[in-house]
PDB file of C-alpha atoms in Angstrom:
ATOM      1  CA  UNK C   6      36.515 120.068 199.346  1.00 81.00           C
ATOM      2  CA  UNK C   7      39.628 121.629 200.878  1.00 86.00           C
ATOM      3  CA  UNK C   8      38.966 124.566 203.200  1.00 91.00           C
ATOM      4  CA  UNK C   9      41.230 127.088 204.922  1.00 95.00           C
ATOM      5  CA  UNK C  10      40.204 129.585 207.597  1.00 96.00           C
ATOM      6  CA  UNK C  11      42.606 132.200 208.947  1.00 97.00           C
ATOM      7  CA  UNK C  12      42.211 134.161 212.151  1.00 97.00           C
ATOM      8  CA  UNK C  13      42.219 136.874 213.176  1.00 97.00           C
ATOM      9  CA  UNK C  14      41.351 138.888 210.077  1.00 96.00           C
ATOM     10  CA  UNK C  15      43.482 141.767 211.309  1.00 97.00           C
ATOM     11  CA  UNK C  16      46.075 142.195 214.048  1.00 98.00           C
ATOM     12  CA  UNK C  17      47.633 145.375 215.347  1.00 98.00           C
ATOM     13  CA  UNK C  18      50.845 144.955 217.354  1.00 97.00           C
ATOM     14  CA  UNK C  19      53.285 147.221 219.095  1.00 97.00           C
ATOM     15  CA  UNK C  20      56.897 146.763 218.065  1.00 97.00           C
ATOM     16  CA  UNK C  21      58.325 143.930 220.192  1.00 97.00           C
ATOM     17  CA  UNK C  22      54.890 142.501 221.094  1.00 97.00           C
ATOM     18  CA  UNK C  23      54.921 138.823 220.074  1.00 98.00           C
ATOM     19  CA  UNK C  24      51.774 137.140 218.757  1.00 98.00           C
ATOM     20  CA  UNK C  25      50.466 134.225 216.697  1.00 98.00           C
ATOM     21  CA  UNK C  26      48.341 133.852 213.584  1.00 98.00           C
ATOM     22  CA  UNK C  27      46.120 130.823 213.100  1.00 98.00           C
ATOM     23  CA  UNK C  28      45.376 128.797 209.966  1.00 98.00           C
ATOM     24  CA  UNK C  29      42.759 126.052 210.375  1.00 98.00           C
ATOM     25  CA  UNK C  30      42.373 123.645 207.499  1.00 96.00           C
ATOM     26  CA  UNK C  31      40.237 120.754 206.284  1.00 94.00           C
ATOM     27  CA  UNK C  32      41.628 118.392 203.683  1.00 90.00           C
ATOM     28  CA  UNK C  33      41.158 114.716 202.949  1.00 86.00           C
ATOM     29  CA  UNK C  34      44.901 114.281 203.229  1.00 90.00           C
ATOM     30  CA  UNK C  35      47.548 116.972 203.513  1.00 92.00           C
ATOM     31  CA  UNK C  36      50.181 117.145 200.821  1.00 91.00           C
ATOM     32  CA  UNK C  37      51.555 120.470 202.076  1.00 93.00           C
ATOM     33  CA  UNK C  38      50.716 123.677 203.950  1.00 96.00           C
ATOM     34  CA  UNK C  39      52.234 126.916 202.728  1.00 96.00           C
ATOM     35  CA  UNK C  40      52.706 130.366 204.268  1.00 97.00           C
ATOM     36  CA  UNK C  41      53.107 133.504 202.173  1.00 97.00           C
ATOM     37  CA  UNK C  42      53.644 137.171 202.935  1.00 97.00           C
ATOM     38  CA  UNK C  43      51.951 139.826 200.795  1.00 97.00           C
ATOM     39  CA  UNK C  44      52.841 143.513 200.850  1.00 97.00           C
ATOM     40  CA  UNK C  45      50.312 146.078 199.562  1.00 94.00           C
ATOM     41  CA  UNK C  46      50.214 146.229 195.774  1.00 93.00           C
ATOM     42  CA  UNK C  47      52.508 143.226 195.343  1.00 95.00           C
ATOM     43  CA  UNK C  48      52.245 139.497 194.713  1.00 96.00           C
ATOM     44  CA  UNK C  49      52.526 136.986 197.548  1.00 96.00           C
ATOM     45  CA  UNK C  50      56.029 135.990 198.571  1.00 96.00           C
ATOM     46  CA  UNK C  51      56.745 132.428 199.690  1.00 95.00           C
ATOM     47  CA  UNK C  52      57.795 131.943 203.331  1.00 96.00           C
ATOM     48  CA  UNK C  53      57.455 128.295 204.435  1.00 94.00           C
ATOM     49  CA  UNK C  54      56.224 124.848 203.502  1.00 95.00           C
ATOM     50  CA  UNK C  55      55.166 122.333 206.166  1.00 96.00           C
ATOM     51  CA  UNK C  56      54.402 118.726 205.261  1.00 94.00           C
ATOM     52  CA  UNK C  57      53.611 116.794 208.430  1.00 94.00           C
ATOM     53  CA  UNK C  58      52.264 117.350 211.943  1.00 95.00           C
ATOM     54  CA  UNK C  59      54.963 118.377 214.375  1.00 96.00           C
ATOM     55  CA  UNK C  60      57.094 120.049 211.753  1.00 97.00           C
ATOM     56  CA  UNK C  61      58.447 123.558 212.438  1.00 97.00           C
ATOM     57  CA  UNK C  62      60.218 126.083 210.220  1.00 97.00           C
ATOM     58  CA  UNK C  63      61.880 129.373 211.209  1.00 97.00           C
ATOM     59  CA  UNK C  64      63.012 132.467 209.382  1.00 95.00           C
ATOM     60  CA  UNK C  65      64.214 135.513 211.284  1.00 95.00           C
ATOM     61  CA  UNK C  66      61.324 136.536 213.588  1.00 97.00           C
ATOM     62  CA  UNK C  67      58.843 134.098 212.055  1.00 98.00           C
ATOM     63  CA  UNK C  68      58.207 130.520 213.111  1.00 98.00           C
ATOM     64  CA  UNK C  69      55.597 128.236 211.522  1.00 98.00           C
ATOM     65  CA  UNK C  70      54.230 125.129 213.218  1.00 98.00           C
ATOM     66  CA  UNK C  71      51.827 122.430 212.081  1.00 97.00           C
ATOM     67  CA  UNK C  72      49.313 120.103 213.721  1.00 95.00           C
ATOM     68  CA  UNK C  73      46.796 117.779 212.089  1.00 92.00           C
ATOM     69  CA  UNK C  74      44.122 120.498 211.994  1.00 94.00           C
ATOM     70  CA  UNK C  75      45.915 123.847 212.073  1.00 97.00           C
ATOM     71  CA  UNK C  76      49.077 125.802 211.607  1.00 98.00           C
ATOM     72  CA  UNK C  77      50.387 128.760 213.549  1.00 98.00           C
ATOM     73  CA  UNK C  78      52.662 131.534 212.406  1.00 98.00           C
ATOM     74  CA  UNK C  79      54.409 132.986 215.421  1.00 98.00           C
ATOM     75  CA  UNK C  80      55.882 136.464 215.136  1.00 98.00           C
ATOM     76  CA  UNK C  81      58.493 137.079 217.828  1.00 98.00           C
ATOM     77  CA  UNK C  82      59.419 140.661 218.766  1.00 97.00           C
ATOM     78  CA  UNK C  83      57.981 142.072 215.534  1.00 97.00           C
ATOM     79  CA  UNK C  84      59.321 145.145 213.791  1.00 98.00           C
ATOM     80  CA  UNK C  85      57.392 147.613 211.606  1.00 97.00           C
ATOM     81  CA  UNK C  86      58.827 145.908 208.504  1.00 97.00           C
ATOM     82  CA  UNK C  87      56.897 142.765 209.458  1.00 98.00           C
ATOM     83  CA  UNK C  88      53.681 144.627 208.610  1.00 98.00           C
ATOM     84  CA  UNK C  89      51.995 142.705 205.773  1.00 98.00           C
ATOM     85  CA  UNK C  90      49.152 140.326 205.019  1.00 97.00           C
ATOM     86  CA  UNK C  91      50.045 136.734 205.774  1.00 98.00           C
ATOM     87  CA  UNK C  92      48.389 134.052 203.648  1.00 97.00           C
ATOM     88  CA  UNK C  93      48.031 130.358 204.352  1.00 97.00           C
ATOM     89  CA  UNK C  94      47.376 127.748 201.637  1.00 95.00           C
ATOM     90  CA  UNK C  95      46.982 123.981 201.538  1.00 94.00           C
ATOM     91  CA  UNK C  96      47.264 121.327 198.915  1.00 91.00           C
ATOM     92  CA  UNK C  97      45.361 118.102 199.574  1.00 89.00           C
ATOM     93  CA  UNK C  98      46.285 114.667 198.301  1.00 87.00           C
ATOM     94  CA  UNK C  99      43.035 114.654 196.274  1.00 85.00           C
ATOM     95  CA  UNK C 100      43.824 118.053 194.730  1.00 80.00           C
ATOM     96  CA  UNK C 101      47.087 117.477 192.931  1.00 75.00           C
ATOM     97  CA  UNK C 102      48.388 120.752 191.572  1.00 76.00           C
ATOM     98  CA  UNK C 103      45.682 122.893 193.179  1.00 85.00           C
ATOM     99  CA  UNK C 104      46.122 125.149 196.185  1.00 90.00           C
ATOM    100  CA  UNK C 105      43.340 126.414 198.472  1.00 92.00           C
ATOM    101  CA  UNK C 106      44.122 129.785 200.052  1.00 95.00           C
ATOM    102  CA  UNK C 107      42.739 131.410 203.170  1.00 95.00           C
ATOM    103  CA  UNK C 108      41.606 135.041 203.186  1.00 95.00           C
ATOM    104  CA  UNK C 109      44.708 136.137 205.081  1.00 96.00           C
ATOM    105  CA  UNK C 110      45.583 137.998 208.279  1.00 97.00           C
ATOM    106  CA  UNK C 111      46.559 141.645 207.944  1.00 97.00           C
ATOM    107  CA  UNK C 112      49.290 142.502 210.452  1.00 98.00           C
ATOM    108  CA  UNK C 113      50.234 146.083 211.343  1.00 98.00           C
ATOM    109  CA  UNK C 114      53.236 146.655 213.620  1.00 98.00           C
ATOM    110  CA  UNK C 115      53.555 150.152 215.056  1.00 97.00           C
ATOM    111  CA  UNK C 116      56.776 151.655 216.461  1.00 95.00           C
TER     112      UNK C 116
ATOM    113  CA  UNK T  25      66.274 136.417 186.620  1.00 59.00           C
ATOM    114  CA  UNK T  26      62.995 138.295 186.426  1.00 69.00           C
ATOM    115  CA  UNK T  27      61.008 135.433 187.995  1.00 92.00           C
ATOM    116  CA  UNK T  28      57.368 135.839 186.952  1.00 96.00           C
ATOM    117  CA  UNK T  29      56.356 138.842 184.861  1.00 96.00           C
ATOM    118  CA  UNK T  30      52.851 140.021 184.024  1.00 97.00           C
ATOM    119  CA  UNK T  31      51.537 142.538 181.528  1.00 97.00           C
ATOM    120  CA  UNK T  32      49.799 144.898 181.699  1.00 97.00           C
ATOM    121  CA  UNK T  33      50.062 146.217 185.272  1.00 96.00           C
ATOM    122  CA  UNK T  34      46.781 148.137 185.034  1.00 97.00           C
ATOM    123  CA  UNK T  35      43.832 147.934 182.657  1.00 97.00           C
ATOM    124  CA  UNK T  36      40.412 149.538 182.403  1.00 97.00           C
ATOM    125  CA  UNK T  37      37.836 147.862 180.166  1.00 97.00           C
ATOM    126  CA  UNK T  38      34.260 148.564 179.260  1.00 98.00           C
ATOM    127  CA  UNK T  39      31.653 145.849 179.663  1.00 98.00           C
ATOM    128  CA  UNK T  40      31.782 143.498 176.691  1.00 97.00           C
ATOM    129  CA  UNK T  41      35.338 144.274 175.661  1.00 97.00           C
ATOM    130  CA  UNK T  42      37.938 141.518 175.451  1.00 97.00           C
ATOM    131  CA  UNK T  43      41.563 141.370 176.519  1.00 97.00           C
ATOM    132  CA  UNK T  44      44.420 138.976 177.207  1.00 98.00           C
ATOM    133  CA  UNK T  45      46.596 139.061 180.296  1.00 98.00           C
ATOM    134  CA  UNK T  46      50.121 137.859 179.637  1.00 97.00           C
ATOM    135  CA  UNK T  47      52.368 135.920 182.010  1.00 97.00           C
ATOM    136  CA  UNK T  48      55.891 134.628 181.551  1.00 97.00           C
ATOM    137  CA  UNK T  49      58.297 132.827 183.889  1.00 95.00           C
ATOM    138  CA  UNK T  50      62.003 132.207 183.565  1.00 92.00           C
ATOM    139  CA  UNK T  51      62.367 129.717 186.436  1.00 89.00           C
ATOM    140  CA  UNK T  52      61.845 126.588 184.300  1.00 89.00           C
ATOM    141  CA  UNK T  53      58.755 125.602 186.313  1.00 90.00           C
ATOM    142  CA  UNK T  54      56.406 123.026 184.843  1.00 91.00           C
ATOM    143  CA  UNK T  55      53.244 124.364 186.509  1.00 93.00           C
ATOM    144  CA  UNK T  56      51.652 127.757 186.037  1.00 95.00           C
ATOM    145  CA  UNK T  57      48.543 129.275 187.598  1.00 96.00           C
ATOM    146  CA  UNK T  58      46.098 132.147 187.278  1.00 97.00           C
ATOM    147  CA  UNK T  59      44.373 133.517 190.388  1.00 97.00           C
ATOM    148  CA  UNK T  60      42.094 136.419 191.137  1.00 98.00           C
ATOM    149  CA  UNK T  61      42.173 138.265 194.443  1.00 97.00           C
ATOM    150  CA  UNK T  62      39.186 140.150 195.775  1.00 95.00           C
ATOM    151  CA  UNK T  63      38.896 141.921 199.143  1.00 87.00           C
ATOM    152  CA  UNK T  64      38.069 139.513 201.949  1.00 80.00           C
ATOM    153  CA  UNK T  65      38.111 136.450 199.680  1.00 82.00           C
ATOM    154  CA  UNK T  66      41.747 135.561 199.378  1.00 87.00           C
ATOM    155  CA  UNK T  67      43.222 134.092 196.233  1.00 95.00           C
ATOM    156  CA  UNK T  68      40.911 131.988 194.081  1.00 95.00           C
ATOM    157  CA  UNK T  69      42.242 129.711 191.365  1.00 94.00           C
ATOM    158  CA  UNK T  70      40.895 130.410 187.876  1.00 96.00           C
ATOM    159  CA  UNK T  71      42.904 127.949 185.770  1.00 96.00           C
ATOM    160  CA  UNK T  72      46.147 126.089 186.081  1.00 93.00           C
ATOM    161  CA  UNK T  73      48.517 124.238 183.798  1.00 94.00           C
ATOM    162  CA  UNK T  74      50.415 121.309 185.269  1.00 90.00           C
ATOM    163  CA  UNK T  75      52.703 121.118 182.266  1.00 89.00           C
ATOM    164  CA  UNK T  76      53.114 122.432 178.760  1.00 89.00           C
ATOM    165  CA  UNK T  77      50.116 121.446 176.665  1.00 89.00           C
ATOM    166  CA  UNK T  78      47.704 120.840 179.562  1.00 92.00           C
ATOM    167  CA  UNK T  79      45.225 123.125 181.285  1.00 95.00           C
ATOM    168  CA  UNK T  80      42.576 122.524 183.951  1.00 93.00           C
ATOM    169  CA  UNK T  81      39.789 124.523 185.519  1.00 94.00           C
ATOM    170  CA  UNK T  82      40.112 125.871 189.008  1.00 92.00           C
ATOM    171  CA  UNK T  83      37.512 127.207 191.406  1.00 91.00           C
ATOM    172  CA  UNK T  84      36.225 130.148 189.292  1.00 95.00           C
ATOM    173  CA  UNK T  85      36.812 129.472 185.565  1.00 97.00           C
ATOM    174  CA  UNK T  86      33.576 130.911 184.105  1.00 97.00           C
ATOM    175  CA  UNK T  87      34.182 133.845 181.759  1.00 96.00           C
ATOM    176  CA  UNK T  88      37.857 133.026 181.234  1.00 98.00           C
ATOM    177  CA  UNK T  89      39.993 131.036 178.829  1.00 97.00           C
ATOM    178  CA  UNK T  90      43.687 130.195 179.013  1.00 97.00           C
ATOM    179  CA  UNK T  91      46.500 129.202 176.694  1.00 96.00           C
ATOM    180  CA  UNK T  92      49.754 127.547 177.700  1.00 95.00           C
ATOM    181  CA  UNK T  93      51.775 128.799 174.759  1.00 87.00           C
ATOM    182  CA  UNK T  94      55.004 127.071 175.776  1.00 94.00           C
ATOM    183  CA  UNK T  95      56.775 126.209 179.014  1.00 94.00           C
ATOM    184  CA  UNK T  96      57.432 129.894 179.782  1.00 95.00           C
ATOM    185  CA  UNK T  97      54.135 131.550 178.884  1.00 96.00           C
ATOM    186  CA  UNK T  98      50.565 131.216 180.188  1.00 97.00           C
ATOM    187  CA  UNK T  99      47.930 133.717 179.079  1.00 97.00           C
ATOM    188  CA  UNK T 100      44.459 134.469 180.445  1.00 98.00           C
ATOM    189  CA  UNK T 101      41.733 135.764 178.137  1.00 98.00           C
ATOM    190  CA  UNK T 102      38.518 137.557 178.986  1.00 97.00           C
ATOM    191  CA  UNK T 103      36.285 137.226 175.934  1.00 94.00           C
ATOM    192  CA  UNK T 104      33.506 139.572 177.089  1.00 97.00           C
ATOM    193  CA  UNK T 105      34.420 141.452 180.238  1.00 97.00           C
ATOM    194  CA  UNK T 106      31.844 141.957 182.992  1.00 97.00           C
ATOM    195  CA  UNK T 107      31.965 144.253 186.063  1.00 97.00           C
ATOM    196  CA  UNK T 108      32.150 141.099 188.241  1.00 97.00           C
ATOM    197  CA  UNK T 109      35.588 140.464 186.735  1.00 97.00           C
ATOM    198  CA  UNK T 110      36.985 143.616 188.313  1.00 97.00           C
ATOM    199  CA  UNK T 111      39.804 142.237 190.422  1.00 98.00           C
ATOM    200  CA  UNK T 112      43.544 141.854 190.834  1.00 98.00           C
ATOM    201  CA  UNK T 113      44.890 138.973 188.777  1.00 98.00           C
ATOM    202  CA  UNK T 114      48.029 137.072 189.745  1.00 98.00           C
ATOM    203  CA  UNK T 115      50.003 134.587 187.733  1.00 97.00           C
ATOM    204  CA  UNK T 116      52.239 132.090 189.498  1.00 96.00           C
ATOM    205  CA  UNK T 117      54.740 129.444 188.557  1.00 94.00           C
ATOM    206  CA  UNK T 118      55.925 126.458 190.535  1.00 90.00           C
ATOM    207  CA  UNK T 119      56.405 122.748 190.837  1.00 78.00           C
ATOM    208  CA  UNK T 120      53.053 121.037 191.310  1.00 64.00           C
ATOM    209  CA  UNK T 121      53.366 119.946 194.927  1.00 69.00           C
ATOM    210  CA  UNK T 122      55.636 122.715 196.090  1.00 82.00           C
ATOM    211  CA  UNK T 123      55.687 126.454 196.667  1.00 85.00           C
ATOM    212  CA  UNK T 124      54.564 128.952 194.069  1.00 91.00           C
ATOM    213  CA  UNK T 125      56.225 132.124 192.888  1.00 94.00           C
ATOM    214  CA  UNK T 126      53.908 134.977 192.041  1.00 96.00           C
ATOM    215  CA  UNK T 127      54.058 137.839 189.590  1.00 97.00           C
ATOM    216  CA  UNK T 128      53.350 141.465 190.545  1.00 97.00           C
ATOM    217  CA  UNK T 129      49.685 141.334 189.469  1.00 97.00           C
ATOM    218  CA  UNK T 130      47.377 143.036 186.982  1.00 97.00           C
ATOM    219  CA  UNK T 131      44.767 145.409 188.353  1.00 97.00           C
ATOM    220  CA  UNK T 132      41.695 145.207 186.132  1.00 98.00           C
ATOM    221  CA  UNK T 133      38.658 147.448 186.311  1.00 97.00           C
ATOM    222  CA  UNK T 134      35.577 146.735 184.193  1.00 97.00           C
ATOM    223  CA  UNK T 135      33.109 149.610 183.947  1.00 97.00           C
TER     224      UNK T 135
END
């Protein structure tokens, strides 16, 4: 069974204070790992897909990396508008069409 | 393009009542999904449809039924609502092995 664990559960940052979120996963074989951003009261919004260990993707202040057991979402010099819950999901090769989500990391960036 | 739309946005039901949550997508995606999101538990898959005419159970299908009416529409039915079904429900569309695009959610309370 595919499993995803995200840490920490919550993160409070000062504006400009860089940090990283962790997503540990267990799958029989990884088809893809996905990062989403969710604002309060809204649906998740797609950020990145990573397919193989060593792959990296960047978007503005966010950078996602992938190893064989975990993924990190690095937030560089965050701004208050980066405040959101960040969700990680995986799809295993034995779970075609199904995605297993983690519980998310709630990030608050204060001015 | 509206992306993924869901109706209603809010609903209050009494125990034992039935209702159907509607979802439509205009992105021409083959796959559609229904999730529920509860505090601290992340998104859990209820049912998904890999293509028009097919549906499969996810992690938490008990108490729900689905209909893939056509390529655009995927509905979720609660035949006899229970307080344990109080949750936020999200519909998503996508290509099976790739990212998903979520609707705005339906907030359901069962009293």
